[in-house]
JSON list of C-alpha atoms in Angstrom, two decimals:
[
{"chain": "A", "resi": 610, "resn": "UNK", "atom": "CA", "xyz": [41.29, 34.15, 18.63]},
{"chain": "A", "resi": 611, "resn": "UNK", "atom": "CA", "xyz": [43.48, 31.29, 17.52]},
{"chain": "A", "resi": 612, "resn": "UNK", "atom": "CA", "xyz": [42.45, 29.27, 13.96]},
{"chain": "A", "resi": 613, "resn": "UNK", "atom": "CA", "xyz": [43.20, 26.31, 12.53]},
{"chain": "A", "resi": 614, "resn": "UNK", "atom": "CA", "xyz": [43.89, 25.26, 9.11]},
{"chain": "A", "resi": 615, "resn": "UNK", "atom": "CA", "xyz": [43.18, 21.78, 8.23]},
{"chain": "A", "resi": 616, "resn": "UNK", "atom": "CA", "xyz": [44.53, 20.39, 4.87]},
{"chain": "A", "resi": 617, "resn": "UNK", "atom": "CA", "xyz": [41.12, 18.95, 2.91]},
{"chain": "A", "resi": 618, "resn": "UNK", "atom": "CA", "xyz": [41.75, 15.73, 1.45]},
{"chain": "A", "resi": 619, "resn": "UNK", "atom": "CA", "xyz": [39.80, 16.44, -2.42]},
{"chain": "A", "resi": 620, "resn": "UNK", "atom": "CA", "xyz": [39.46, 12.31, -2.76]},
{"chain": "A", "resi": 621, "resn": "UNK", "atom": "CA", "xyz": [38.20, 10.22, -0.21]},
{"chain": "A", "resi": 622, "resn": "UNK", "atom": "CA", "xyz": [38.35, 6.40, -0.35]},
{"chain": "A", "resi": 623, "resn": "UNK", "atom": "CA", "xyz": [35.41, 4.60, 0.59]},
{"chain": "A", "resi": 624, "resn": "UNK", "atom": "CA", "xyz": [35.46, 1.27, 0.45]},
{"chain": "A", "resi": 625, "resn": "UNK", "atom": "CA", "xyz": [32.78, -0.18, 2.62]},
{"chain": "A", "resi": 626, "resn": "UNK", "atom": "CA", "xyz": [29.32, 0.81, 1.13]},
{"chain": "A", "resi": 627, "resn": "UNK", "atom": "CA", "xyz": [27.46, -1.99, 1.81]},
{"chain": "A", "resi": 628, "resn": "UNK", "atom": "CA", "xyz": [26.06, -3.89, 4.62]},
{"chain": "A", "resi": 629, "resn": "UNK", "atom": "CA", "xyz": [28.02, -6.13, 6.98]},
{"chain": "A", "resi": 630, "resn": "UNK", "atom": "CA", "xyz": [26.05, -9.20, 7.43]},
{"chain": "A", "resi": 631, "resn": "UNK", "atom": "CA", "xyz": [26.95, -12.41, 8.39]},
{"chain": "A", "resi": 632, "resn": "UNK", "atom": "CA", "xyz": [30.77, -11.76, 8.22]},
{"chain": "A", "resi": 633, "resn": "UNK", "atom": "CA", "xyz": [29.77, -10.61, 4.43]},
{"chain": "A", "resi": 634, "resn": "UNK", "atom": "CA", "xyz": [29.22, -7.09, 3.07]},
{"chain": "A", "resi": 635, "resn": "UNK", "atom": "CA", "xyz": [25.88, -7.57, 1.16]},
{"chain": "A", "resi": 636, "resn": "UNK", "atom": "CA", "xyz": [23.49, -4.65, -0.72]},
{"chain": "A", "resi": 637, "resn": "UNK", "atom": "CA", "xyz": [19.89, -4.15, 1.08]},
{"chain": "A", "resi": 638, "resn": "UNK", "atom": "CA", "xyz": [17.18, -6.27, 0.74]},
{"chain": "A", "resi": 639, "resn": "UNK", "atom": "CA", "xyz": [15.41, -3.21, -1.28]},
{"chain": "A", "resi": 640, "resn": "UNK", "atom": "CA", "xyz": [18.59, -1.76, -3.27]},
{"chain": "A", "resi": 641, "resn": "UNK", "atom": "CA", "xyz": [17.98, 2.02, -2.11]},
{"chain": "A", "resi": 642, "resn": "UNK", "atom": "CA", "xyz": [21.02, 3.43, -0.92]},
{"chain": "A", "resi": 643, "resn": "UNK", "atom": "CA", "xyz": [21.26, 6.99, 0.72]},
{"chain": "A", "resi": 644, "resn": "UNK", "atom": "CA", "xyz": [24.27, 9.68, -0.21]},
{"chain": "A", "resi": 645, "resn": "UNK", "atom": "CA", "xyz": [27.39, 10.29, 2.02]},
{"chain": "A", "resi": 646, "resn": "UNK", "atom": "CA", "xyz": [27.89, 13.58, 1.63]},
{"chain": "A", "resi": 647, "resn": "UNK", "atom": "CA", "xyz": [31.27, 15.62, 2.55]},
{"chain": "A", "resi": 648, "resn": "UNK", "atom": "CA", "xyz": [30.57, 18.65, 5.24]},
{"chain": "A", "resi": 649, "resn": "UNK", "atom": "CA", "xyz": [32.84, 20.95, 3.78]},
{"chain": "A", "resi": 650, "resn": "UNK", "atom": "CA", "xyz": [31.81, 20.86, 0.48]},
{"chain": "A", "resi": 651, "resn": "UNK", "atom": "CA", "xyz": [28.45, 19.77, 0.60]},
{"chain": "A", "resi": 652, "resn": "UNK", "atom": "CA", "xyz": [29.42, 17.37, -2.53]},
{"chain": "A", "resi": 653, "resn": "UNK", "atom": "CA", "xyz": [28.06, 13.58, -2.40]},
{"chain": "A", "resi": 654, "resn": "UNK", "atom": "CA", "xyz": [31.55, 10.80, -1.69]},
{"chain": "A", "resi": 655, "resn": "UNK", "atom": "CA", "xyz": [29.25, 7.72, -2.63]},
{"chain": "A", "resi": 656, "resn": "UNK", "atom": "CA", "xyz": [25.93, 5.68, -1.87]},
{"chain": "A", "resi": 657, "resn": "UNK", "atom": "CA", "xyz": [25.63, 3.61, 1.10]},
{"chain": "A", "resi": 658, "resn": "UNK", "atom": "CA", "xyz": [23.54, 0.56, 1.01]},
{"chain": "A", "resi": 659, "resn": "UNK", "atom": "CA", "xyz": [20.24, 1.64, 3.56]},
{"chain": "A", "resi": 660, "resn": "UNK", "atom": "CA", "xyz": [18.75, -1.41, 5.79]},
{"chain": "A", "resi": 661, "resn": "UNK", "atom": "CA", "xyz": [15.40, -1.37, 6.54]},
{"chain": "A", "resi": 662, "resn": "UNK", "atom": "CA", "xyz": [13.56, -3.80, 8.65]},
{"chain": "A", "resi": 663, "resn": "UNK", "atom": "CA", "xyz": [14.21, -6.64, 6.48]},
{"chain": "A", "resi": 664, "resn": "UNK", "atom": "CA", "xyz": [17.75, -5.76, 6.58]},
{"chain": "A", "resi": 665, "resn": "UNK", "atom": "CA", "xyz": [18.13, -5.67, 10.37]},
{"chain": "A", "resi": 666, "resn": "UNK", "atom": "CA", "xyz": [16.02, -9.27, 10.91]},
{"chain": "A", "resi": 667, "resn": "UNK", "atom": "CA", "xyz": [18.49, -10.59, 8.62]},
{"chain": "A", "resi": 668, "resn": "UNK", "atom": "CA", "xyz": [21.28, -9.13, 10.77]},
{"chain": "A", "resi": 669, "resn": "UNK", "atom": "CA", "xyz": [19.87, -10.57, 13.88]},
{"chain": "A", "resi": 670, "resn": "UNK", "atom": "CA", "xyz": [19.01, -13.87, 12.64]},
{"chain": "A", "resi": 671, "resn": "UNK", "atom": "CA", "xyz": [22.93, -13.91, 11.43]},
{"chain": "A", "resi": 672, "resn": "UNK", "atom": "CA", "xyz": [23.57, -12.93, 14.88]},
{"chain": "A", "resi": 673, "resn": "UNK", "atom": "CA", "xyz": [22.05, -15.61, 17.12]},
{"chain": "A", "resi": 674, "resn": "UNK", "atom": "CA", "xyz": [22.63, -18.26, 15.17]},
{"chain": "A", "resi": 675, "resn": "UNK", "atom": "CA", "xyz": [26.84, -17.09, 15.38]},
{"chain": "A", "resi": 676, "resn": "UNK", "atom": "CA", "xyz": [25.85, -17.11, 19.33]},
{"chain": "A", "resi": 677, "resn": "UNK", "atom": "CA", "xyz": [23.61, -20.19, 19.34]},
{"chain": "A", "resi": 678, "resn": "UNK", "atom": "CA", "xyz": [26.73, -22.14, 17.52]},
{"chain": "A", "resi": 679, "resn": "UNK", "atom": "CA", "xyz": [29.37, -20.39, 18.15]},
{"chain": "A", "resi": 680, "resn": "UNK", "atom": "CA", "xyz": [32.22, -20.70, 20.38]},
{"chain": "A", "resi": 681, "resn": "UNK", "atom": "CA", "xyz": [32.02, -17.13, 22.25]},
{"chain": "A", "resi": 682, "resn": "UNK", "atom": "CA", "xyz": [28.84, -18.14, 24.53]},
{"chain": "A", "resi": 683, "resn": "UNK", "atom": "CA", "xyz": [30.54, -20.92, 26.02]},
{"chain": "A", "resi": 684, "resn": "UNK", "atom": "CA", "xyz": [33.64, -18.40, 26.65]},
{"chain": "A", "resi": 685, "resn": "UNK", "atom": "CA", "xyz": [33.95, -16.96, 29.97]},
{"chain": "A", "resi": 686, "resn": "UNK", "atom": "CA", "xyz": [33.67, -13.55, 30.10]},
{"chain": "A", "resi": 687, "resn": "UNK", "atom": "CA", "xyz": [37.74, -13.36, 31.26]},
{"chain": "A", "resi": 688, "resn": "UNK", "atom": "CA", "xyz": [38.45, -14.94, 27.93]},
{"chain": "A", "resi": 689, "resn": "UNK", "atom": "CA", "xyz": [36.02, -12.57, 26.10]},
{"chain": "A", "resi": 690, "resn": "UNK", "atom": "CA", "xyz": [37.54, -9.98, 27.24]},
{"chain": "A", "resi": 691, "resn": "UNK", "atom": "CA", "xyz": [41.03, -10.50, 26.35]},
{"chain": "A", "resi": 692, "resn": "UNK", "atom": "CA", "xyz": [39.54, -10.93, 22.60]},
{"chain": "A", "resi": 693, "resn": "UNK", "atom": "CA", "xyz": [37.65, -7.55, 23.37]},
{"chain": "A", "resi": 694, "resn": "UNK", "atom": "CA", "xyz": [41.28, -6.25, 24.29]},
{"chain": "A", "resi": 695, "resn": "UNK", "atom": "CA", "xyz": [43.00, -7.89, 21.31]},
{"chain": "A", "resi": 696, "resn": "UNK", "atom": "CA", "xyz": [40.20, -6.37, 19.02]},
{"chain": "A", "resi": 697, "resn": "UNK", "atom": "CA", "xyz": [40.89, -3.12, 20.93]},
{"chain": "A", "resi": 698, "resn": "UNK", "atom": "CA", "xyz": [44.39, -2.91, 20.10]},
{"chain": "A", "resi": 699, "resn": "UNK", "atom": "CA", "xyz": [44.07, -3.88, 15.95]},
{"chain": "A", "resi": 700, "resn": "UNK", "atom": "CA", "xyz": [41.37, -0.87, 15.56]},
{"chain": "A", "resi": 701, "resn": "UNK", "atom": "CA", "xyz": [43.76, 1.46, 17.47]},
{"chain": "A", "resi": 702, "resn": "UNK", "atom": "CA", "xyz": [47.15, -0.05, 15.61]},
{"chain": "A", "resi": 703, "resn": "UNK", "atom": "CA", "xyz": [45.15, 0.35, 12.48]},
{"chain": "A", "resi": 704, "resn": "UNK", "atom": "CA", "xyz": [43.17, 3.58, 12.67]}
]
């Protein structure tokens, strides 16, 4: 039987603990937040801002108006994809 030993990073960074709204990171609509907690050691890294419904309207109101005015629903979907592609390759040069 074959084991692995993993290294456990003892800080973790987290910088995004809010919600992304309308290209801005905003707290909830009703301030509660819920723990992120660390599986192997069962100890809390931070609070993360938790939507609710009010939350997620605001996100889809942000949402169709960006499609309504924006400049991606009048793309065709060959263009859309090479920003889909683009996006594709700055997540996996930056992960």
């Amino acid at each position: 039987m074959a084991t692995a030993a993993t290294a456990i990073e003892p800080s973790v960074s987290v910088r995004a603990k809010k919600l992304l709204i309308n290209n801005e990171w905003v707290d909830s609509i009703s301030g509660k937040t819920f723990p992120t907690v660390n599986p192997s050691t069962g100890e809390e890294i931070c609070r993360v801002a938790e939507a609710d419904a009010a939350d997620v309207d605001r996100a889809v109101r942000s949402a169709r108006a960006a499609f309504e005015k924006g400049a991606w629903r009048k793309m065709s979907a060959a263009q859309r994809g090479v920003l889909m592609n683009r996006l594709a390759d700055l997540i996996e040069k930056n992960a």
